Amino acid sequence: MSKHRKKEIGMRKLKDLLRLKSLGMSQNQTERALKVSGKTIRKYWGRAEEVSLVYSEALSEEELERKLILDFKEKPAREPVNVCDWQRIADEVVKSKVGLSILWEEECAAGRFRLSYSQFCRHFERVHRRSAFSFHKEYEPGKVAEVDFTDGIPILDLKTGELMDTQLFLMVLGASRFTYGEFCLSQDLPTWLNLHTHAFEYFGGVPELTTPDNLKSGITKPCRYEPQINPSYTEYAAHYGFAVLPARVRKPKDKPLVERAAQIFQKWFYQRHRHRRFTSLSELNGQLWADLEIFHEKPHRRFGESRRSRFDRLEKGSLKALPERGFELSCWKKAKQHPDSHIAFENSFYSASYLYRGEIHDIRATVSTVEIYRKGVRIAVHLRASHRGQFRTQKEHLPPGHQALLEITPQRLLDEAKSVGECTVRMLEEILAKRSHPALGLRSCQGVMRLGSRYGSKRLEAACRRALEYKALNFKAVNQILQKGLDQETQTPPDWDPQQRLQSHLRGKDYYH
């Protein structure tokens, strides 16, 4: 088709042929006016008469070409060598990931392609390139920063002799293409946030929006419409005052600037130092930052000015100011509240209200504190435990009965005994003094005090006085005195053996004389 069209006359001259014919000019006059051979004039005037085509100003070049050229074109003598549906083939490659060699074999077997595999690849590249569209993005100053990681340069560990892989972190400002880079050993959360901090300090401000990739430290759950941002990254973004709009999964054109910057550094920086062996991150980053200054002074081929001058002119004053205080890194996790009103975090235990036991809460932990959140509302805050297995308990988080247990102390029992009498106080003091630890006598003292609610304060005081006389310093003795009514006797035998049990059937020594 293309070869046949080259032999045809131009559409403008062909339209002039019809115009001069409509004006009644002869073939010789037309030949001299348009410098066209008589054979060509006869050919097209004859075709116009055959299809009854008359010149008019409204006659378009498309209609002229179709009626005088395409409709008279001869059919090819042989079968076409290429009748492939290239759009279908492109869809197979992009969506189904089918290899071109397999598609070439299928097209040849079906008789739709009769050339070699290399010709098939050339046809596909030509058609696919023509069908691929690219969207041009304009960036406002201070608006967007694109973020990504790429493979770094290995460093040599002098102690072990092993090569350690590194990652190159890049952040590119949209309007000026001003770039920050830093090599690191991992992409964990603390490293991720520290790299952002270093980039913002290098820029001297914060952009309104960042567009990162979907790494776990930044994006907990990727989604095209509502991605879940890592809670710590969200907190960090709120502290610095920027929003996070992650790129879609497997859509590198969502962050084209940082993708291009990664290619530039792999060619420009890596190849310049390909013969050098770095032995530490500080050495590698020192060389990178020195080369960044050279990189920023080079004229940008699109803007005709350097990235540094464009940054100073457009973007430096458009960035948000850095916060006055630094960000305190926190980590988040979910945990279930135990029946004892505590939540386990890193082998230590922190209390929350007993009303929420059995529920799953969010825990935010910093270096110094642990906070517990229920449905976005903070319900408890504790100092972080200093050692494994430590309990951090707030009394008001426990049920009322458990709170009462915590309130039982030796001093509190002694204060209650003062309202009963001096003998009761002395009894409790003697019970506590007999035990190796005051806490071991709490239950005995608590039992003595509860006898007052059953028998009354007066009888309890009398029972304690009688028990003290016989040096029966325990709960059981006081209880038996009250049960037997011995506290109500007016006289106490002076020669009573304090070692004998207080029972009514025992006789004294006078019985035998």
Coordinates of C-alpha atoms in Angstrom, one line a residue:
M1 CA 0.0 0.0 0.0
S2 CA 2.8 2.4 0.9
K3 CA 4.7 1.6 -2.3
H4 CA 1.6 2.2 -4.5
R5 CA 0.8 5.5 -2.8
K6 CA 4.3 6.9 -3.5
K7 CA 3.6 6.7 -7.3
E8 CA 0.4 8.7 -7.0
I9 CA 0.1 12.4 -7.5
G10 CA -0.3 14.7 -4.4
M11 CA -3.8 15.5 -3.2
R12 CA -3.4 19.2 -3.6
K13 CA -2.2 18.9 -7.2
L14 CA -4.9 16.4 -7.9
K15 CA -7.5 18.8 -6.6
D16 CA -6.0 21.5 -8.9
L17 CA -6.4 19.1 -11.9
L18 CA -10.1 18.9 -11.2
R19 CA -10.4 22.6 -10.7
L20 CA -8.7 23.5 -14.0
K21 CA -10.9 20.9 -15.8
S22 CA -14.0 22.6 -14.3
L23 CA -12.8 25.9 -15.6
G24 CA -12.7 24.5 -19.2
M25 CA -8.9 24.5 -19.6
S26 CA -7.3 22.2 -22.1
Q27 CA -4.9 19.4 -21.4
N28 CA -1.9 21.4 -22.8
Q29 CA -2.8 24.4 -20.7
T30 CA -3.2 22.3 -17.6
E31 CA 0.1 20.5 -18.4
R32 CA 2.0 23.9 -18.6
A33 CA 0.2 25.3 -15.5
L34 CA 0.8 22.4 -13.1
K35 CA 3.9 20.9 -14.7
V36 CA 2.2 17.5 -14.9
S37 CA 2.6 15.1 -17.8
G38 CA -0.3 14.6 -20.2
K39 CA -0.5 10.9 -19.4
T40 CA -1.2 11.7 -15.8
I41 CA -3.8 14.4 -16.6
R42 CA -5.7 12.0 -18.9
K43 CA -5.5 9.2 -16.3
Y44 CA -7.1 11.3 -13.5
W45 CA -9.6 13.2 -15.7
G46 CA -10.8 9.8 -17.0
R47 CA -11.2 8.4 -13.5
A48 CA -13.2 11.5 -12.5
E49 CA -15.6 11.1 -15.4
E50 CA -15.9 7.4 -14.6
V51 CA -17.1 8.1 -11.1
S52 CA -18.9 11.3 -12.0
L53 CA -16.7 13.4 -9.7
V54 CA -17.0 17.2 -10.1
Y55 CA -14.8 19.8 -8.4
S56 CA -16.1 21.8 -5.5
E57 CA -14.6 23.7 -2.6
A58 CA -16.2 21.3 -0.1
L59 CA -14.4 18.3 -1.7
S60 CA -12.1 16.9 1.0
E61 CA -8.7 15.3 0.3
E62 CA -9.9 12.1 2.0
E63 CA -12.8 11.8 -0.4
L64 CA -10.6 12.7 -3.4
E65 CA -8.1 10.0 -2.4
R66 CA -10.7 7.4 -1.9
K67 CA -12.6 7.9 -5.2
L68 CA -9.6 8.6 -7.5
I69 CA -6.9 6.4 -6.0
L70 CA -8.0 3.8 -3.5
D71 CA -11.0 2.6 -5.4
F72 CA -8.8 2.1 -8.5
K73 CA -5.9 0.4 -6.7
E74 CA -5.1 -3.1 -8.0
K75 CA -5.3 -6.1 -5.7
P76 CA -2.0 -7.6 -4.7
A77 CA -0.9 -10.5 -6.6
R78 CA 0.2 -12.6 -3.6
E79 CA -1.1 -13.2 -0.1
P80 CA 0.0 -10.7 2.6
V81 CA 2.7 -11.9 4.9
N82 CA 1.3 -10.1 8.0
V83 CA -2.4 -10.2 8.9
C84 CA -1.8 -10.4 12.7
D85 CA -4.1 -8.8 15.3
W86 CA -1.3 -6.9 17.0
Q87 CA -3.6 -5.4 19.7
R88 CA -4.6 -8.9 20.8
I89 CA -0.9 -10.0 20.8
A90 CA 0.0 -7.0 23.0
D91 CA -2.8 -7.9 25.4
E92 CA -1.5 -11.4 25.6
V93 CA 2.0 -10.2 26.4
V94 CA 1.0 -7.5 29.0
K95 CA -1.9 -9.3 30.8
S96 CA -1.1 -13.0 30.4
K97 CA 2.7 -12.7 30.3
V98 CA 3.0 -14.9 27.2
G99 CA 6.4 -14.9 25.5
L100 CA 6.8 -13.5 22.0
S101 CA 8.4 -16.8 20.7
I102 CA 5.2 -18.8 21.6
L103 CA 3.0 -16.2 20.0
W104 CA 5.1 -16.2 16.9
E105 CA 4.8 -19.9 16.6
E106 CA 1.0 -19.7 17.0
E107 CA 0.7 -17.0 14.4
C108 CA 2.9 -18.8 11.9
A109 CA 0.9 -22.1 12.4
A110 CA -2.4 -20.2 11.8
G111 CA -0.9 -18.7 8.6
R112 CA -1.2 -15.1 9.8
F113 CA 2.5 -14.4 9.7
R114 CA 5.1 -15.7 7.2
L115 CA 8.3 -14.0 8.3
S116 CA 11.1 -14.8 10.8
Y117 CA 10.9 -14.4 14.5
S118 CA 13.1 -11.3 14.4
Q119 CA 10.7 -9.7 11.9
F120 CA 7.8 -10.7 14.3
C121 CA 9.6 -8.9 17.2
R122 CA 10.2 -5.8 15.0
H123 CA 6.5 -5.6 14.0
F124 CA 5.4 -6.1 17.5
E125 CA 7.7 -3.4 18.9
R126 CA 6.6 -0.9 16.2
V127 CA 2.9 -1.5 16.8
H128 CA 3.1 -1.8 20.6
R129 CA 5.1 1.4 20.9
R130 CA 2.6 3.2 18.8
S131 CA -0.3 2.0 20.9
A132 CA 1.3 2.7 24.3
F133 CA 0.4 6.1 25.8
S134 CA 2.2 8.1 28.4
F135 CA 0.7 10.7 30.7
H136 CA 2.7 13.8 31.4
K137 CA 2.6 15.0 35.0
E138 CA 3.2 18.6 36.1
Y139 CA 4.5 19.2 39.6
E140 CA 3.8 22.3 41.7
P141 CA 6.7 23.6 43.8
G142 CA 6.7 22.1 47.3
K143 CA 3.9 19.8 46.4
V144 CA 5.2 16.2 45.9
A145 CA 8.3 14.1 46.7
E146 CA 8.7 10.7 45.2
V147 CA 10.4 8.0 47.3
D148 CA 11.9 4.6 46.4
F149 CA 14.6 2.1 47.1
T150 CA 17.0 0.6 44.6
D151 CA 19.9 -1.9 44.8
G152 CA 23.0 -0.3 46.2
I153 CA 26.7 -1.0 46.0
P154 CA 28.1 -3.9 48.2
I155 CA 30.5 -2.9 50.9
L156 CA 33.4 -5.1 52.2
D157 CA 33.4 -6.2 55.9
L158 CA 37.0 -6.0 56.9
K159 CA 36.5 -8.3 59.9
T160 CA 34.9 -11.2 58.0
G161 CA 35.9 -10.5 54.4
E162 CA 32.3 -10.8 53.2
L163 CA 30.4 -8.4 51.0
M164 CA 27.3 -6.9 52.5
D165 CA 24.5 -5.8 50.2
T166 CA 23.1 -2.3 50.5
Q167 CA 20.0 -0.4 49.5
L168 CA 20.0 3.1 48.0
F169 CA 17.2 5.3 49.3
L170 CA 16.1 8.2 47.0
M171 CA 13.7 11.1 47.5
V172 CA 13.1 13.4 44.5
L173 CA 11.2 16.7 44.7
G174 CA 8.8 17.1 41.8
A175 CA 9.2 20.6 40.6
S176 CA 13.0 21.0 40.8
R177 CA 14.1 17.3 40.5
F178 CA 16.3 18.1 43.6
T179 CA 17.4 14.7 44.9
Y180 CA 18.5 13.2 48.2
G181 CA 20.2 9.8 48.4
E182 CA 21.6 7.6 51.2
F183 CA 22.8 4.0 51.3
C184 CA 21.5 1.7 54.1
L185 CA 21.6 -1.9 55.1
S186 CA 17.8 -2.6 55.5
Q187 CA 14.4 -1.2 54.8
D188 CA 13.0 -1.7 58.4
L189 CA 10.8 0.9 60.0
P190 CA 13.4 2.8 62.1
T191 CA 15.7 3.1 59.0
W192 CA 12.7 4.1 56.8
L193 CA 11.7 7.0 59.1
N194 CA 15.3 8.1 59.8
L195 CA 16.0 8.3 56.0
H196 CA 12.9 10.6 55.6
T197 CA 14.2 12.8 58.4
H198 CA 17.6 13.0 56.8
A199 CA 16.0 13.9 53.4
F200 CA 13.8 16.7 55.0
E201 CA 16.8 18.1 56.8
Y202 CA 18.8 18.1 53.5
F203 CA 16.0 19.9 51.7
G204 CA 15.4 22.3 54.6
G205 CA 11.7 21.7 54.6
V206 CA 8.9 19.2 54.1
P207 CA 6.7 18.7 50.9
E208 CA 2.9 18.4 51.1
L209 CA 2.8 14.9 49.8
T210 CA 5.1 11.8 49.5
T211 CA 4.6 9.0 47.0
P212 CA 6.4 5.9 48.2
D213 CA 6.5 2.4 46.9
N214 CA 4.4 -0.4 48.7
L215 CA 7.1 -1.6 51.1
K216 CA 5.9 -3.0 54.5
S217 CA 7.6 -0.2 56.5
G218 CA 5.4 2.3 54.8
I219 CA 2.3 0.5 53.6
T220 CA 0.7 -2.2 55.7
K221 CA -1.8 -3.3 53.1
P222 CA -1.6 -2.1 49.5
C223 CA -4.8 -1.1 47.8
R224 CA -5.5 0.9 44.7
Y225 CA -8.3 2.9 46.3
E226 CA -7.8 2.8 50.1
P227 CA -4.3 1.6 51.1
Q228 CA -3.6 1.0 54.7
I229 CA -0.6 3.1 55.8
N230 CA 1.7 1.8 58.5
P231 CA 0.5 3.3 61.9
S232 CA 4.0 4.5 62.8
Y233 CA 4.5 6.1 59.3
T234 CA 1.0 7.7 59.7
E235 CA 2.1 9.2 63.0
Y236 CA 5.4 10.3 61.5
A237 CA 3.6 12.0 58.6
A238 CA 1.2 13.8 61.0
H239 CA 4.2 15.0 63.1
Y240 CA 6.0 16.4 60.0
G241 CA 2.8 17.6 58.3
F242 CA 2.7 15.7 55.0
A243 CA 0.3 13.3 53.5
V244 CA 1.1 9.8 52.1
L245 CA -0.2 8.8 48.6
P246 CA 1.5 5.5 47.7
A247 CA 2.0 4.4 44.1
R248 CA -0.2 1.6 42.8
V249 CA 1.2 -1.9 42.8
R250 CA 3.4 -2.6 39.8
K251 CA 2.7 0.9 38.4
P252 CA 6.2 2.6 38.2
K253 CA 4.8 5.5 36.2
D254 CA 3.0 6.7 39.3
K255 CA 6.5 7.8 40.5
P256 CA 8.4 8.4 37.3
L257 CA 10.9 10.9 38.7
V258 CA 12.4 8.6 41.4
E259 CA 12.4 5.7 38.9
R260 CA 14.4 7.8 36.5
A261 CA 16.7 9.0 39.3
A262 CA 17.4 5.3 40.2
Q263 CA 18.5 4.7 36.6
I264 CA 20.6 7.8 36.5
F265 CA 22.5 6.9 39.7
Q266 CA 23.0 3.3 38.6
K267 CA 24.7 4.6 35.4
W268 CA 26.2 7.8 36.6
F269 CA 27.4 7.1 40.2
Y270 CA 27.8 3.3 40.2
Q271 CA 29.8 3.3 37.0
R272 CA 32.1 6.1 38.1
H273 CA 33.1 4.1 41.1
R274 CA 32.9 0.6 39.7
H275 CA 36.6 -0.1 40.4
R276 CA 36.5 1.1 44.0
R277 CA 35.8 -1.1 47.0
F278 CA 34.0 0.6 49.9
T279 CA 34.5 -0.8 53.4
S280 CA 31.8 1.1 55.4
L281 CA 28.5 2.9 55.0
S282 CA 30.0 6.2 56.1
E283 CA 32.6 6.0 53.4
L284 CA 30.0 5.1 50.7
N285 CA 27.6 7.8 51.8
G286 CA 30.4 10.4 52.1
Q287 CA 31.3 9.8 48.4
L288 CA 27.6 9.8 47.4
W289 CA 26.9 13.1 49.1
A290 CA 30.0 14.7 47.5
D291 CA 28.9 13.5 44.1
L292 CA 25.3 14.8 44.7
E293 CA 26.7 18.3 44.9
I294 CA 28.2 17.8 41.4
F295 CA 25.0 16.2 40.2
H296 CA 22.9 19.1 41.3
E297 CA 25.1 21.7 39.6
K298 CA 24.8 20.0 36.2
P299 CA 22.2 21.6 33.8
H300 CA 19.0 19.6 33.5
R301 CA 18.4 18.8 29.8
R302 CA 14.7 19.8 30.0
F303 CA 14.9 23.0 32.0
G304 CA 18.2 24.3 30.8
E305 CA 19.3 25.1 34.4
S306 CA 20.7 23.1 37.2
R307 CA 18.6 21.3 39.8
R308 CA 20.3 23.5 42.5
S309 CA 19.3 26.8 40.9
R310 CA 15.8 25.5 40.1
F311 CA 15.4 24.3 43.7
D312 CA 16.6 27.7 45.1
R313 CA 14.4 29.6 42.8
L314 CA 11.2 27.6 42.9
E315 CA 10.9 25.0 45.6
K316 CA 13.0 26.0 48.6
G317 CA 10.5 28.7 49.8
S318 CA 7.5 26.5 49.1
L319 CA 8.4 23.7 51.5
K320 CA 6.8 23.5 54.9
A321 CA 9.0 24.3 57.9
L322 CA 10.6 21.5 59.9
P323 CA 9.0 20.8 63.3
E324 CA 10.7 22.2 66.3
R325 CA 11.1 18.9 68.1
G326 CA 12.2 15.6 66.6
F327 CA 9.9 12.6 66.1
E328 CA 9.8 9.9 68.9
L329 CA 9.6 6.6 67.2
S330 CA 6.8 4.3 68.3
C331 CA 5.8 0.8 67.4
W332 CA 2.2 -0.5 67.2
K333 CA 0.8 -4.0 67.8
K334 CA -2.5 -5.6 68.7
A335 CA -2.9 -7.6 71.9
K336 CA -5.8 -9.3 73.8
Q337 CA -6.6 -8.2 77.3
H338 CA -6.2 -11.1 79.8
P339 CA -8.8 -12.0 82.4
D340 CA -6.5 -10.5 85.1
S341 CA -7.0 -7.1 83.3
H342 CA -3.5 -7.0 81.9
I343 CA -2.1 -7.0 78.4
A344 CA 1.2 -8.7 77.5
F345 CA 3.8 -6.6 75.5
E346 CA 7.3 -7.8 75.0
N347 CA 7.2 -10.2 78.0
S348 CA 5.9 -7.5 80.4
F349 CA 2.4 -6.8 81.5
Y350 CA 0.3 -3.6 81.6
S351 CA -3.1 -3.1 83.1
A352 CA -6.3 -1.7 81.5
S353 CA -9.8 -1.4 82.8
Y354 CA -11.4 -4.7 83.8
L355 CA -14.5 -3.7 81.8
Y356 CA -12.6 -4.5 78.5
R357 CA -11.1 -7.8 79.4
G358 CA -11.2 -10.3 76.5
E359 CA -11.1 -7.5 73.9
I360 CA -8.3 -6.8 71.4
H361 CA -6.6 -3.4 71.8
D362 CA -3.9 -1.4 70.0
I363 CA -0.7 -0.9 71.8
R364 CA 1.6 2.1 71.1
A365 CA 5.0 1.8 72.6
T366 CA 7.9 4.3 72.7
V367 CA 11.2 4.1 74.5
S368 CA 9.7 5.4 77.7
T369 CA 5.9 4.7 77.6
V370 CA 3.3 2.1 76.7
E371 CA -0.2 3.3 75.7
I372 CA -3.2 1.2 75.2
Y373 CA -6.0 2.2 72.8
R374 CA -9.5 0.9 72.4
K375 CA -11.3 1.8 69.2
G376 CA -8.9 4.8 68.7
V377 CA -9.4 6.1 72.3
R378 CA -6.5 5.9 74.8
I379 CA -7.7 4.0 77.9
A380 CA -4.3 3.5 79.7
V381 CA -0.8 4.8 79.7
H382 CA 2.2 3.3 81.7
L383 CA 5.9 3.8 82.1
R384 CA 7.6 1.1 80.0
A385 CA 8.8 -1.9 82.1
S386 CA 12.5 -1.9 82.8
H387 CA 12.9 -5.7 83.0
R388 CA 11.3 -8.9 81.7
G389 CA 8.1 -10.1 83.5
Q390 CA 7.4 -6.9 85.3
F391 CA 3.8 -5.9 86.0
R392 CA 2.6 -2.3 85.6
T393 CA -0.7 -2.1 87.4
Q394 CA -3.0 0.8 88.1
K395 CA -5.4 0.0 91.0
E396 CA -8.4 1.6 89.3
H397 CA -8.1 -0.8 86.4
L398 CA -8.9 -3.8 88.7
P399 CA -12.4 -5.0 89.7
P400 CA -13.6 -3.6 93.1
G401 CA -12.9 -6.9 94.9
H402 CA -9.3 -7.0 93.6
Q403 CA -8.9 -3.4 94.6
A404 CA -9.9 -4.2 98.1
L405 CA -7.3 -7.0 98.3
L406 CA -4.6 -4.5 97.3
E407 CA -5.8 -2.1 100.0
I408 CA -5.3 -4.7 102.8
T409 CA -2.1 -3.7 104.5
P410 CA -0.8 -4.2 108.1
Q411 CA -1.1 -0.5 108.8
R412 CA -4.7 -0.4 107.6
L413 CA -5.6 -3.3 109.8
L414 CA -4.0 -1.7 112.8
D415 CA -5.8 1.6 112.2
E416 CA -9.1 -0.4 112.1
A417 CA -8.2 -2.2 115.4
K418 CA -7.8 1.2 117.2
S419 CA -11.5 1.7 116.8
V420 CA -12.1 -1.6 118.7
G421 CA -9.6 -1.3 121.6
E422 CA -6.1 -1.5 122.8
C423 CA -6.1 -5.2 123.4
T424 CA -7.2 -5.8 119.8
V425 CA -4.3 -3.6 118.5
R426 CA -1.9 -5.5 120.7
M427 CA -3.2 -8.8 119.5
L428 CA -2.6 -7.8 115.8
E429 CA 0.8 -6.5 116.6
E430 CA 1.8 -9.7 118.3
I431 CA 0.5 -11.8 115.4
L432 CA 2.5 -9.8 112.9
A433 CA 5.6 -9.9 115.0
K434 CA 5.5 -13.7 115.2
R435 CA 5.7 -14.1 111.4
S436 CA 8.9 -13.9 109.4
H437 CA 7.3 -11.4 107.1
P438 CA 4.4 -9.1 107.9
A439 CA 2.5 -10.2 104.8
L440 CA 2.3 -13.7 106.2
G441 CA 0.2 -12.5 109.2
L442 CA -2.3 -10.5 107.2
R443 CA -4.8 -13.2 106.9
S444 CA -4.8 -14.0 110.6
C445 CA -5.2 -10.3 111.4
Q446 CA -8.0 -10.0 108.8
G447 CA -9.7 -13.0 110.5
V448 CA -9.5 -11.5 113.9
M449 CA -11.1 -8.2 112.7
R450 CA -13.9 -10.1 110.9
L451 CA -14.9 -11.6 114.3
G452 CA -15.9 -8.2 115.3
S453 CA -18.6 -8.0 112.7
R454 CA -20.1 -11.4 114.0
Y455 CA -19.7 -10.9 117.8
G456 CA -19.4 -7.1 118.2
S457 CA -16.5 -4.9 119.1
K458 CA -16.9 -5.2 122.8
R459 CA -16.7 -9.0 122.8
L460 CA -13.8 -9.0 120.4
E461 CA -11.9 -6.6 122.7
A462 CA -12.6 -8.9 125.7
A463 CA -11.6 -12.0 123.8
C464 CA -8.3 -10.4 122.7
R465 CA -7.7 -9.4 126.4
R466 CA -8.2 -12.9 127.5
A467 CA -6.1 -14.4 124.8
L468 CA -3.3 -12.0 125.6
E469 CA -3.4 -13.0 129.3
Y470 CA -2.9 -16.7 128.3
K471 CA -0.5 -15.7 125.5
A472 CA -2.6 -17.5 123.0
L473 CA -1.6 -15.2 120.2
N474 CA -3.5 -16.5 117.1
F475 CA -6.8 -16.3 115.4
K476 CA -7.9 -19.8 116.5
A477 CA -7.6 -18.9 120.1
V478 CA -9.6 -15.7 119.8
N479 CA -12.2 -17.5 117.8
Q480 CA -12.6 -20.3 120.4
I481 CA -12.9 -17.8 123.3
L482 CA -15.8 -16.2 121.5
Q483 CA -17.4 -19.5 120.5
K484 CA -17.3 -20.8 124.1
G485 CA -18.3 -17.4 125.6
L486 CA -15.2 -17.3 127.8
D487 CA -14.9 -13.6 127.0
Q488 CA -18.0 -13.0 129.2
E489 CA -16.6 -14.6 132.3
T490 CA -15.8 -12.1 135.1
Q491 CA -12.9 -13.9 136.7
T492 CA -10.0 -15.6 135.0
P493 CA -8.1 -18.4 136.9
P494 CA -4.7 -16.9 137.7
D495 CA -2.9 -20.2 137.6
W496 CA -4.2 -21.2 134.2
D497 CA -1.5 -22.9 132.1
P498 CA -1.2 -20.8 128.9
Q499 CA 0.1 -23.9 127.1
Q500 CA -3.1 -25.8 127.6
R501 CA -5.8 -25.6 125.0
L502 CA -8.8 -23.5 125.9
Q503 CA -11.4 -26.2 126.2
S504 CA -14.2 -26.5 128.9
H505 CA -13.6 -30.1 129.9
L506 CA -10.0 -29.6 131.1
R507 CA -9.6 -29.2 134.9
G508 CA -7.1 -27.1 136.7
K509 CA -4.4 -28.3 139.2
D510 CA -6.6 -27.4 142.3
Y511 CA -9.0 -30.2 141.3
Y512 CA -6.5 -32.8 142.6
H513 CA -5.8 -31.2 146.1

